PDB file of C-alpha atoms in Angstrom:
ATOM      1  CA  UNK A1263       0.003  -0.001  -0.001  1.00 41.00           C
ATOM      2  CA  UNK A1264       1.222   3.471  -0.833  1.00 53.00           C
ATOM      3  CA  UNK A1265       1.667   5.327   2.518  1.00 47.00           C
ATOM      4  CA  UNK A1266       1.081   8.641   0.737  1.00 57.00           C
ATOM      5  CA  UNK A1267      -2.406   7.616  -0.339  1.00 57.00           C
ATOM      6  CA  UNK A1268      -3.873   8.104   3.149  1.00 60.00           C
ATOM      7  CA  UNK A1269      -2.404  11.589   3.625  1.00 74.00           C
ATOM      8  CA  UNK A1270      -4.379  14.777   2.950  1.00 86.00           C
ATOM      9  CA  UNK A1271      -4.065  16.021  -0.634  1.00 95.00           C
ATOM     10  CA  UNK A1272      -2.204  19.229  -1.338  1.00 98.00           C
ATOM     11  CA  UNK A1273      -4.645  21.820  -2.740  1.00 98.00           C
ATOM     12  CA  UNK A1274      -4.047  22.435  -6.422  1.00 98.00           C
ATOM     13  CA  UNK A1275      -4.980  26.110  -6.024  1.00 97.00           C
ATOM     14  CA  UNK A1276      -1.996  26.584  -3.730  1.00 98.00           C
ATOM     15  CA  UNK A1277       0.543  25.656  -6.406  1.00 99.00           C
ATOM     16  CA  UNK A1278       2.817  28.429  -7.655  1.00 98.00           C
ATOM     17  CA  UNK A1279       4.298  29.058 -11.072  1.00 99.00           C
ATOM     18  CA  UNK A1280       7.582  27.160 -11.284  1.00 98.00           C
ATOM     19  CA  UNK A1281       6.662  24.419  -8.807  1.00 99.00           C
ATOM     20  CA  UNK A1282       7.631  20.924  -9.901  1.00 99.00           C
ATOM     21  CA  UNK A1283       5.198  18.044 -10.343  1.00 99.00           C
ATOM     22  CA  UNK A1284       6.838  14.649 -10.089  1.00 99.00           C
ATOM     23  CA  UNK A1285       4.774  11.653 -11.079  1.00 99.00           C
ATOM     24  CA  UNK A1286       4.649   7.979 -11.942  1.00 98.00           C
ATOM     25  CA  UNK A1287       3.140   7.044 -15.287  1.00 98.00           C
ATOM     26  CA  UNK A1288       0.884   4.048 -15.820  1.00 97.00           C
ATOM     27  CA  UNK A1289       2.945   2.459 -18.600  1.00 97.00           C
ATOM     28  CA  UNK A1290       5.286  -0.478 -18.077  1.00 96.00           C
ATOM     29  CA  UNK A1291       8.212   1.618 -19.310  1.00 95.00           C
ATOM     30  CA  UNK A1292       7.329   4.229 -16.680  1.00 97.00           C
ATOM     31  CA  UNK A1293       7.744   1.612 -13.957  1.00 97.00           C
ATOM     32  CA  UNK A1294      11.217   0.778 -15.265  1.00 95.00           C
ATOM     33  CA  UNK A1295      12.205   4.436 -15.689  1.00 95.00           C
ATOM     34  CA  UNK A1296      11.336   5.059 -12.051  1.00 96.00           C
ATOM     35  CA  UNK A1297      13.289   1.989 -10.899  1.00 94.00           C
ATOM     36  CA  UNK A1298      16.360   2.683 -13.012  1.00 93.00           C
ATOM     37  CA  UNK A1299      16.124   6.304 -11.881  1.00 93.00           C
ATOM     38  CA  UNK A1300      16.204   5.072  -8.273  1.00 93.00           C
ATOM     39  CA  UNK A1301      12.944   6.718  -7.220  1.00 95.00           C
ATOM     40  CA  UNK A1302       9.179   6.457  -7.338  1.00 96.00           C
ATOM     41  CA  UNK A1303       9.022   8.988 -10.216  1.00 98.00           C
ATOM     42  CA  UNK A1304       9.147   8.501 -13.972  1.00 97.00           C
ATOM     43  CA  UNK A1305       8.310  12.028 -15.143  1.00 97.00           C
ATOM     44  CA  UNK A1306       8.453  15.669 -14.098  1.00 98.00           C
ATOM     45  CA  UNK A1307       6.454  18.718 -15.192  1.00 98.00           C
ATOM     46  CA  UNK A1308       6.633  22.415 -14.380  1.00 99.00           C
ATOM     47  CA  UNK A1309       3.616  24.340 -13.060  1.00 99.00           C
ATOM     48  CA  UNK A1310       2.638  27.070 -15.535  1.00 98.00           C
ATOM     49  CA  UNK A1311      -0.055  29.723 -15.135  1.00 98.00           C
ATOM     50  CA  UNK A1312      -3.846  29.512 -15.388  1.00 97.00           C
ATOM     51  CA  UNK A1313      -4.170  25.841 -14.389  1.00 97.00           C
ATOM     52  CA  UNK A1314      -1.625  24.604 -16.925  1.00 98.00           C
ATOM     53  CA  UNK A1315       1.560  22.583 -16.704  1.00 98.00           C
ATOM     54  CA  UNK A1316       4.486  22.707 -19.111  1.00 98.00           C
ATOM     55  CA  UNK A1317       6.746  19.747 -19.821  1.00 96.00           C
ATOM     56  CA  UNK A1318       9.153  18.038 -22.143  1.00 91.00           C
ATOM     57  CA  UNK A1319       6.973  15.284 -23.526  1.00 88.00           C
ATOM     58  CA  UNK A1320       6.731  13.714 -26.956  1.00 84.00           C
ATOM     59  CA  UNK A1321       6.510  15.003 -29.558  1.00 83.00           C
ATOM     60  CA  UNK A1322       7.345  18.492 -28.278  1.00 87.00           C
ATOM     61  CA  UNK A1323       7.547  20.689 -25.207  1.00 92.00           C
ATOM     62  CA  UNK A1324       3.997  21.859 -24.585  1.00 94.00           C
ATOM     63  CA  UNK A1325       1.501  23.289 -22.127  1.00 97.00           C
ATOM     64  CA  UNK A1326      -1.560  21.278 -21.155  1.00 97.00           C
ATOM     65  CA  UNK A1327      -4.295  21.357 -18.478  1.00 98.00           C
ATOM     66  CA  UNK A1328      -3.221  20.068 -15.094  1.00 98.00           C
ATOM     67  CA  UNK A1329      -6.779  18.823 -14.503  1.00 97.00           C
ATOM     68  CA  UNK A1330      -6.451  16.353 -17.376  1.00 96.00           C
ATOM     69  CA  UNK A1331      -3.274  14.942 -15.813  1.00 97.00           C
ATOM     70  CA  UNK A1332      -5.023  14.470 -12.487  1.00 97.00           C
ATOM     71  CA  UNK A1333      -8.194  12.909 -13.913  1.00 97.00           C
ATOM     72  CA  UNK A1334      -8.985   9.329 -12.791  1.00 95.00           C
ATOM     73  CA  UNK A1335      -8.547   8.119 -16.371  1.00 96.00           C
ATOM     74  CA  UNK A1336      -5.349  10.169 -16.850  1.00 96.00           C
ATOM     75  CA  UNK A1337      -1.940   8.743 -17.740  1.00 96.00           C
ATOM     76  CA  UNK A1338      -0.407   8.748 -14.241  1.00 98.00           C
ATOM     77  CA  UNK A1339      -0.690   6.769 -11.018  1.00 98.00           C
ATOM     78  CA  UNK A1340       0.036   9.759  -8.779  1.00 98.00           C
ATOM     79  CA  UNK A1341       1.479  13.292  -8.812  1.00 98.00           C
ATOM     80  CA  UNK A1342       3.605  14.805  -6.037  1.00 98.00           C
ATOM     81  CA  UNK A1343       4.138  18.572  -5.813  1.00 99.00           C
ATOM     82  CA  UNK A1344       7.417  20.267  -4.847  1.00 99.00           C
ATOM     83  CA  UNK A1345       7.862  23.958  -4.126  1.00 99.00           C
ATOM     84  CA  UNK A1346      10.698  25.484  -6.180  1.00 99.00           C
ATOM     85  CA  UNK A1347      13.127  27.525  -4.090  1.00 98.00           C
ATOM     86  CA  UNK A1348      16.265  29.565  -4.655  1.00 96.00           C
ATOM     87  CA  UNK A1349      19.614  27.756  -4.626  1.00 91.00           C
ATOM     88  CA  UNK A1350      20.107  28.663  -0.964  1.00 92.00           C
ATOM     89  CA  UNK A1351      16.666  27.334  -0.015  1.00 94.00           C
ATOM     90  CA  UNK A1352      14.993  30.746   0.319  1.00 97.00           C
ATOM     91  CA  UNK A1353      11.657  31.470  -1.418  1.00 98.00           C
ATOM     92  CA  UNK A1354      11.661  32.471  -5.065  1.00 98.00           C
ATOM     93  CA  UNK A1355      10.354  35.915  -5.816  1.00 98.00           C
ATOM     94  CA  UNK A1356       7.401  36.389  -8.139  1.00 98.00           C
ATOM     95  CA  UNK A1357       9.783  37.931 -10.659  1.00 98.00           C
ATOM     96  CA  UNK A1358      12.055  34.881 -10.505  1.00 98.00           C
ATOM     97  CA  UNK A1359       9.152  32.531 -11.128  1.00 98.00           C
ATOM     98  CA  UNK A1360       8.068  34.671 -14.057  1.00 98.00           C
ATOM     99  CA  UNK A1361      11.568  34.506 -15.555  1.00 98.00           C
ATOM    100  CA  UNK A1362      11.565  30.698 -15.255  1.00 98.00           C
ATOM    101  CA  UNK A1363       8.158  30.408 -16.915  1.00 98.00           C
ATOM    102  CA  UNK A1364       9.156  32.792 -19.694  1.00 98.00           C
ATOM    103  CA  UNK A1365      12.183  30.654 -20.549  1.00 98.00           C
ATOM    104  CA  UNK A1366      10.198  27.415 -20.317  1.00 97.00           C
ATOM    105  CA  UNK A1367       7.514  28.818 -22.620  1.00 97.00           C
ATOM    106  CA  UNK A1368      10.170  29.935 -25.124  1.00 96.00           C
ATOM    107  CA  UNK A1369      10.860  26.235 -25.746  1.00 92.00           C
ATOM    108  CA  UNK A1370       7.265  25.275 -26.566  1.00 93.00           C
ATOM    109  CA  UNK A1371       7.019  23.594 -29.946  1.00 88.00           C
ATOM    110  CA  UNK A1372      10.710  23.972 -30.727  1.00 78.00           C
ATOM    111  CA  UNK A1373      12.492  21.526 -28.422  1.00 71.00           C
ATOM    112  CA  UNK A1374      11.401  17.971 -28.919  1.00 72.00           C
ATOM    113  CA  UNK A1375      11.516  15.418 -26.154  1.00 71.00           C
ATOM    114  CA  UNK A1376      13.137  11.993 -26.102  1.00 78.00           C
ATOM    115  CA  UNK A1377      10.996   8.900 -25.699  1.00 85.00           C
ATOM    116  CA  UNK A1378      10.845   6.581 -22.711  1.00 91.00           C
ATOM    117  CA  UNK A1379      13.207   4.029 -24.251  1.00 89.00           C
ATOM    118  CA  UNK A1380      15.950   6.644 -24.584  1.00 89.00           C
ATOM    119  CA  UNK A1381      15.315   7.610 -20.973  1.00 91.00           C
ATOM    120  CA  UNK A1382      15.981   4.050 -19.831  1.00 93.00           C
ATOM    121  CA  UNK A1383      19.119   3.894 -21.969  1.00 90.00           C
ATOM    122  CA  UNK A1384      20.510   7.068 -20.419  1.00 89.00           C
ATOM    123  CA  UNK A1385      19.677   5.901 -16.896  1.00 90.00           C
ATOM    124  CA  UNK A1386      21.454   2.589 -17.498  1.00 90.00           C
ATOM    125  CA  UNK A1387      24.465   4.470 -18.868  1.00 88.00           C
ATOM    126  CA  UNK A1388      24.474   6.699 -15.814  1.00 83.00           C
ATOM    127  CA  UNK A1389      24.063   4.037 -13.133  1.00 78.00           C
ATOM    128  CA  UNK A1390      25.093   0.765 -14.774  1.00 80.00           C
ATOM    129  CA  UNK A1391      23.074  -2.392 -15.307  1.00 80.00           C
ATOM    130  CA  UNK A1392      21.652  -4.622 -12.558  1.00 79.00           C
ATOM    131  CA  UNK A1393      23.182  -8.011 -11.866  1.00 74.00           C
ATOM    132  CA  UNK A1394      21.644 -11.364 -12.795  1.00 73.00           C
ATOM    133  CA  UNK A1395      19.498 -10.062 -15.625  1.00 76.00           C
ATOM    134  CA  UNK A1396      16.516 -12.058 -16.880  1.00 80.00           C
ATOM    135  CA  UNK A1397      16.539 -12.501 -20.632  1.00 78.00           C
ATOM    136  CA  UNK A1398      13.755  -9.990 -21.270  1.00 82.00           C
ATOM    137  CA  UNK A1399      15.650  -7.284 -19.345  1.00 86.00           C
ATOM    138  CA  UNK A1400      18.841  -7.988 -21.313  1.00 84.00           C
ATOM    139  CA  UNK A1401      16.869  -7.435 -24.477  1.00 83.00           C
ATOM    140  CA  UNK A1402      15.287  -4.230 -23.155  1.00 89.00           C
ATOM    141  CA  UNK A1403      18.598  -2.744 -21.978  1.00 90.00           C
ATOM    142  CA  UNK A1404      20.247  -3.486 -25.324  1.00 86.00           C
ATOM    143  CA  UNK A1405      17.366  -1.924 -27.224  1.00 85.00           C
ATOM    144  CA  UNK A1406      17.338   1.085 -24.899  1.00 90.00           C
ATOM    145  CA  UNK A1407      21.073   1.777 -25.075  1.00 90.00           C
ATOM    146  CA  UNK A1408      21.210   1.316 -28.851  1.00 87.00           C
ATOM    147  CA  UNK A1409      18.143   3.537 -29.218  1.00 86.00           C
ATOM    148  CA  UNK A1410      19.779   6.211 -27.050  1.00 88.00           C
ATOM    149  CA  UNK A1411      22.999   6.082 -29.083  1.00 87.00           C
ATOM    150  CA  UNK A1412      20.992   6.738 -32.276  1.00 84.00           C
ATOM    151  CA  UNK A1413      18.879   9.468 -30.682  1.00 82.00           C
ATOM    152  CA  UNK A1414      19.229  13.158 -31.520  1.00 78.00           C
ATOM    153  CA  UNK A1415      21.422  14.582 -28.750  1.00 70.00           C
ATOM    154  CA  UNK A1416      19.693  17.978 -29.070  1.00 73.00           C
ATOM    155  CA  UNK A1417      16.458  16.549 -27.717  1.00 80.00           C
ATOM    156  CA  UNK A1418      15.742  16.681 -24.002  1.00 86.00           C
ATOM    157  CA  UNK A1419      14.392  14.370 -21.357  1.00 88.00           C
ATOM    158  CA  UNK A1420      11.618  15.685 -19.119  1.00 93.00           C
ATOM    159  CA  UNK A1421      14.007  16.210 -16.197  1.00 94.00           C
ATOM    160  CA  UNK A1422      16.553  18.014 -18.396  1.00 92.00           C
ATOM    161  CA  UNK A1423      13.820  20.396 -19.517  1.00 95.00           C
ATOM    162  CA  UNK A1424      12.787  21.072 -15.899  1.00 97.00           C
ATOM    163  CA  UNK A1425      16.402  21.612 -14.863  1.00 97.00           C
ATOM    164  CA  UNK A1426      17.141  23.960 -17.786  1.00 95.00           C
ATOM    165  CA  UNK A1427      13.990  25.997 -17.181  1.00 97.00           C
ATOM    166  CA  UNK A1428      15.806  27.338 -14.111  1.00 98.00           C
ATOM    167  CA  UNK A1429      19.496  26.991 -15.061  1.00 97.00           C
ATOM    168  CA  UNK A1430      19.145  28.667 -18.471  1.00 97.00           C
ATOM    169  CA  UNK A1431      16.656  31.354 -17.436  1.00 98.00           C
ATOM    170  CA  UNK A1432      17.641  34.948 -18.198  1.00 97.00           C
ATOM    171  CA  UNK A1433      19.186  36.006 -14.885  1.00 97.00           C
ATOM    172  CA  UNK A1434      22.079  38.129 -13.617  1.00 96.00           C
ATOM    173  CA  UNK A1435      24.395  36.504 -12.916  1.00 96.00           C
ATOM    174  CA  UNK A1436      23.779  33.635 -15.315  1.00 96.00           C
ATOM    175  CA  UNK A1437      22.585  30.370 -13.745  1.00 95.00           C
ATOM    176  CA  UNK A1438      21.492  32.201 -10.590  1.00 96.00           C
ATOM    177  CA  UNK A1439      18.380  30.015 -10.405  1.00 97.00           C
ATOM    178  CA  UNK A1440      20.099  26.733 -11.334  1.00 96.00           C
ATOM    179  CA  UNK A1441      18.986  23.962  -9.008  1.00 95.00           C
ATOM    180  CA  UNK A1442      21.821  22.471  -6.927  1.00 95.00           C
ATOM    181  CA  UNK A1443      22.078  18.734  -7.583  1.00 93.00           C
ATOM    182  CA  UNK A1444      23.326  16.642  -4.674  1.00 89.00           C
ATOM    183  CA  UNK A1445      24.094  12.946  -5.275  1.00 81.00           C
ATOM    184  CA  UNK A1446      22.094  10.799  -2.881  1.00 79.00           C
ATOM    185  CA  UNK A1447      22.599   7.327  -1.519  1.00 82.00           C
ATOM    186  CA  UNK A1448      21.255   4.450  -3.654  1.00 84.00           C
ATOM    187  CA  UNK A1449      17.845   3.275  -2.565  1.00 84.00           C
ATOM    188  CA  UNK A1450      16.706  -0.305  -2.048  1.00 86.00           C
ATOM    189  CA  UNK A1451      13.541  -0.055  -4.106  1.00 90.00           C
ATOM    190  CA  UNK A1452      12.197  -3.481  -5.103  1.00 91.00           C
ATOM    191  CA  UNK A1453      12.070  -4.342  -8.780  1.00 90.00           C
ATOM    192  CA  UNK A1454       8.654  -3.333 -10.147  1.00 93.00           C
ATOM    193  CA  UNK A1455       5.903  -5.729 -11.128  1.00 94.00           C
ATOM    194  CA  UNK A1456       6.117  -5.533 -14.919  1.00 93.00           C
ATOM    195  CA  UNK A1457       3.629  -6.897 -17.454  1.00 93.00           C
ATOM    196  CA  UNK A1458       6.152  -8.258 -19.945  1.00 87.00           C
ATOM    197  CA  UNK A1459       3.677  -8.534 -22.797  1.00 88.00           C
ATOM    198  CA  UNK A1460       2.516  -4.924 -22.471  1.00 92.00           C
ATOM    199  CA  UNK A1461       6.130  -3.839 -22.074  1.00 92.00           C
ATOM    200  CA  UNK A1462       7.130  -5.497 -25.317  1.00 86.00           C
ATOM    201  CA  UNK A1463       4.205  -3.883 -27.112  1.00 89.00           C
ATOM    202  CA  UNK A1464       5.315  -0.452 -25.845  1.00 90.00           C
ATOM    203  CA  UNK A1465       8.890  -1.037 -26.938  1.00 87.00           C
ATOM    204  CA  UNK A1466       7.905  -2.338 -30.355  1.00 83.00           C
ATOM    205  CA  UNK A1467       5.791   0.782 -30.907  1.00 85.00           C
ATOM    206  CA  UNK A1468       8.745   3.029 -30.077  1.00 83.00           C
ATOM    207  CA  UNK A1469      11.126   1.116 -32.303  1.00 80.00           C
ATOM    208  CA  UNK A1470       9.140   1.752 -35.494  1.00 73.00           C
ATOM    209  CA  UNK A1471      10.329   1.191 -38.132  1.00 47.00           C
ATOM    210  CA  UNK A1472      10.999  -2.182 -36.591  1.00 47.00           C
ATOM    211  CA  UNK A1473      14.496  -3.570 -36.421  1.00 54.00           C
ATOM    212  CA  UNK A1474      15.144  -6.700 -38.426  1.00 49.00           C
ATOM    213  CA  UNK A1475      14.921  -9.027 -35.458  1.00 47.00           C
ATOM    214  CA  UNK A1476      11.564  -7.618 -34.449  1.00 44.00           C
ATOM    215  CA  UNK A1477      10.249  -7.724 -38.021  1.00 47.00           C
ATOM    216  CA  UNK A1478      11.000 -11.429 -38.039  1.00 49.00           C
ATOM    217  CA  UNK A1479       9.060 -11.745 -34.774  1.00 50.00           C
ATOM    218  CA  UNK A1480      12.044 -13.363 -33.125  1.00 46.00           C
ATOM    219  CA  UNK A1481      10.667 -11.932 -29.911  1.00 49.00           C
ATOM    220  CA  UNK A1482       7.106 -11.338 -31.056  1.00 48.00           C
ATOM    221  CA  UNK A1483       4.045 -11.174 -28.885  1.00 44.00           C
ATOM    222  CA  UNK A1484       2.395 -13.847 -31.042  1.00 46.00           C
ATOM    223  CA  UNK A1485       5.091 -16.285 -29.954  1.00 44.00           C
ATOM    224  CA  UNK A1486       4.019 -16.122 -26.335  1.00 40.00           C
ATOM    225  CA  UNK A1487       2.749 -19.400 -24.926  1.00 38.00           C
ATOM    226  CA  UNK A1488       1.314 -20.115 -21.534  1.00 45.00           C
ATOM    227  CA  UNK A1489       1.643 -16.467 -20.500  1.00 47.00           C
ATOM    228  CA  UNK A1490       5.448 -16.616 -20.652  1.00 45.00           C
ATOM    229  CA  UNK A1491       7.247 -14.221 -23.037  1.00 49.00           C
ATOM    230  CA  UNK A1492       9.358 -15.974 -25.662  1.00 46.00           C
ATOM    231  CA  UNK A1493      12.387 -13.982 -24.503  1.00 47.00           C
ATOM    232  CA  UNK A1494      12.427 -16.217 -21.412  1.00 43.00           C
ATOM    233  CA  UNK A1495      13.013 -19.267 -23.584  1.00 41.00           C
ATOM    234  CA  UNK A1496      15.553 -17.985 -26.121  1.00 43.00           C
ATOM    235  CA  UNK A1497      19.026 -16.511 -25.918  1.00 47.00           C
ATOM    236  CA  UNK A1498      17.684 -13.004 -26.553  1.00 50.00           C
ATOM    237  CA  UNK A1499      19.782 -12.716 -29.687  1.00 49.00           C
ATOM    238  CA  UNK A1500      22.890 -13.895 -27.771  1.00 56.00           C
ATOM    239  CA  UNK A1501      23.017 -10.861 -25.495  1.00 66.00           C
ATOM    240  CA  UNK A1502      25.638 -11.927 -22.993  1.00 73.00           C
ATOM    241  CA  UNK A1503      27.204  -9.608 -20.411  1.00 78.00           C
ATOM    242  CA  UNK A1504      30.053  -8.657 -22.746  1.00 82.00           C
ATOM    243  CA  UNK A1505      27.637  -7.540 -25.469  1.00 82.00           C
ATOM    244  CA  UNK A1506      25.561  -5.549 -23.018  1.00 86.00           C
ATOM    245  CA  UNK A1507      28.624  -3.955 -21.453  1.00 88.00           C
ATOM    246  CA  UNK A1508      29.898  -2.930 -24.886  1.00 88.00           C
ATOM    247  CA  UNK A1509      26.571  -1.305 -25.743  1.00 88.00           C
ATOM    248  CA  UNK A1510      26.422   0.541 -22.422  1.00 90.00           C
ATOM    249  CA  UNK A1511      30.054   1.613 -22.719  1.00 91.00           C
ATOM    250  CA  UNK A1512      29.457   3.037 -26.211  1.00 90.00           C
ATOM    251  CA  UNK A1513      26.633   5.180 -24.851  1.00 89.00           C
ATOM    252  CA  UNK A1514      28.692   6.281 -21.836  1.00 88.00           C
ATOM    253  CA  UNK A1515      31.532   7.337 -24.123  1.00 87.00           C
ATOM    254  CA  UNK A1516      29.082   9.347 -26.216  1.00 85.00           C
ATOM    255  CA  UNK A1517      27.941  11.061 -23.021  1.00 81.00           C
ATOM    256  CA  UNK A1518      31.509  11.659 -21.839  1.00 78.00           C
ATOM    257  CA  UNK A1519      31.175   9.432 -18.776  1.00 76.00           C
ATOM    258  CA  UNK A1520      33.748   7.207 -17.151  1.00 61.00           C
ATOM    259  CA  UNK A1521      33.063   3.490 -16.904  1.00 45.00           C
ATOM    260  CA  UNK A1522      30.906   2.304 -13.991  1.00 44.00           C
ATOM    261  CA  UNK A1523      32.560   0.405 -11.158  1.00 40.00           C
ATOM    262  CA  UNK A1524      31.001  -2.908 -10.298  1.00 35.00           C
ATOM    263  CA  UNK A1525      32.506  -2.757  -6.796  1.00 35.00           C
ATOM    264  CA  UNK A1526      29.848  -0.215  -5.842  1.00 36.00           C
ATOM    265  CA  UNK A1527      27.199  -2.942  -5.701  1.00 31.00           C
ATOM    266  CA  UNK A1528      25.778  -3.629  -2.273  1.00 29.00           C
ATOM    267  CA  UNK A1529      23.104  -6.218  -3.111  1.00 27.00           C
ATOM    268  CA  UNK A1530      22.332  -8.835  -5.738  1.00 26.00           C
ATOM    269  CA  UNK A1531      20.101  -6.530  -7.740  1.00 31.00           C
ATOM    270  CA  UNK A1532      21.919  -3.300  -6.902  1.00 30.00           C
ATOM    271  CA  UNK A1533      22.367  -0.753  -9.616  1.00 30.00           C
ATOM    272  CA  UNK A1534      26.025  -0.028 -10.067  1.00 31.00           C
ATOM    273  CA  UNK A1535      28.186   3.023 -10.418  1.00 36.00           C
ATOM    274  CA  UNK A1536      27.813   6.767 -10.310  1.00 42.00           C
ATOM    275  CA  UNK A1537      28.531   9.481 -12.819  1.00 43.00           C
ATOM    276  CA  UNK A1538      28.218  12.769 -10.959  1.00 44.00           C
ATOM    277  CA  UNK A1539      31.295  14.995 -10.981  1.00 46.00           C
ATOM    278  CA  UNK A1540      32.669  15.909  -7.570  1.00 50.00           C
ATOM    279  CA  UNK A1541      32.663  19.591  -8.481  1.00 51.00           C
ATOM    280  CA  UNK A1542      30.898  21.797 -10.999  1.00 66.00           C
ATOM    281  CA  UNK A1543      27.392  21.708 -12.435  1.00 82.00           C
ATOM    282  CA  UNK A1544      25.845  18.390 -13.506  1.00 86.00           C
ATOM    283  CA  UNK A1545      25.375  17.235 -17.056  1.00 85.00           C
ATOM    284  CA  UNK A1546      21.769  18.389 -17.631  1.00 89.00           C
ATOM    285  CA  UNK A1547      21.086  15.346 -19.804  1.00 83.00           C
ATOM    286  CA  UNK A1548      21.710  13.080 -16.836  1.00 85.00           C
ATOM    287  CA  UNK A1549      19.561  14.877 -14.257  1.00 92.00           C
ATOM    288  CA  UNK A1550      16.895  12.466 -13.020  1.00 93.00           C
ATOM    289  CA  UNK A1551      13.494  13.225 -11.497  1.00 96.00           C
ATOM    290  CA  UNK A1552      14.901  12.053  -8.167  1.00 95.00           C
ATOM    291  CA  UNK A1553      17.734  14.604  -8.371  1.00 95.00           C
ATOM    292  CA  UNK A1554      15.234  17.421  -8.799  1.00 97.00           C
ATOM    293  CA  UNK A1555      13.168  16.197  -5.861  1.00 97.00           C
ATOM    294  CA  UNK A1556      16.251  15.798  -3.629  1.00 96.00           C
ATOM    295  CA  UNK A1557      17.700  19.215  -4.481  1.00 96.00           C
ATOM    296  CA  UNK A1558      18.012  21.798  -1.671  1.00 96.00           C
ATOM    297  CA  UNK A1559      15.978  24.027  -4.013  1.00 97.00           C
ATOM    298  CA  UNK A1560      12.948  21.716  -3.732  1.00 98.00           C
ATOM    299  CA  UNK A1561      10.532  21.353  -0.813  1.00 98.00           C
ATOM    300  CA  UNK A1562       7.941  18.593  -0.774  1.00 98.00           C
ATOM    301  CA  UNK A1563       4.390  19.921  -0.590  1.00 98.00           C
ATOM    302  CA  UNK A1564       2.260  16.812  -0.849  1.00 98.00           C
ATOM    303  CA  UNK A1565       0.338  14.607  -3.244  1.00 98.00           C
ATOM    304  CA  UNK A1566      -2.207  16.180  -5.549  1.00 98.00           C
TER     305      UNK A1566
END
């Protein structure tokens, strides 16, 4: 049971422009994004004005009604609100919030977002792969990392958009509103309950035009028998650890990251490695929803 569910809801009318909304989507990929991102969140949006939110979401950065996101038949399981603060933890002025919104709105329709598969690829590159992978997860990680390598590097993840809305806002001095990012300790979140068939359908949709292996239905949904995905009974296109490591390493090199260190593992299914620099600002492309929530410039308000 979610312990937050029994708590009083935070009133939507008390949100301020520039507040962050962190949420968990209903898709199977959203569950994995949250887990690989080491938090309960798979997506982040920015509170706009007049009951709207603004976010980096496919196919483009856009504004949309918050009410639609919160509807019972909406695309998310829950939404948590965080108050945006100055870098030192003091309240943002109304002018500061207006500057952030102005910059965020300047990106509407012009900056296109990455898809969920790229998000998983980047998170794996950042934190390393889990140990003792089932065949279906080997396949997913390989698809995600290869997909991320081919992706347009100018496109942004949802958390990069939220980070840049503050960091790149027109301020004096520059970056005055940039959120401090503080690396946290790895969590011990259990692996999510994933519907493998729905997951494969989501991945296949994102991989259009289909790769040759998928076109041949080597891992097709039609090949499922007895409720068990075919990837549990094949070699997943011979994806051993060396092949996966090579794919992850290629993406890390593209991102300018050092190799992960397996010695950092502290449990069988621990996610390995870290990529945050000891000094200087973070790579915006690697900022996760968790990092925004854990920042000293964020204060938890409650669940909407």
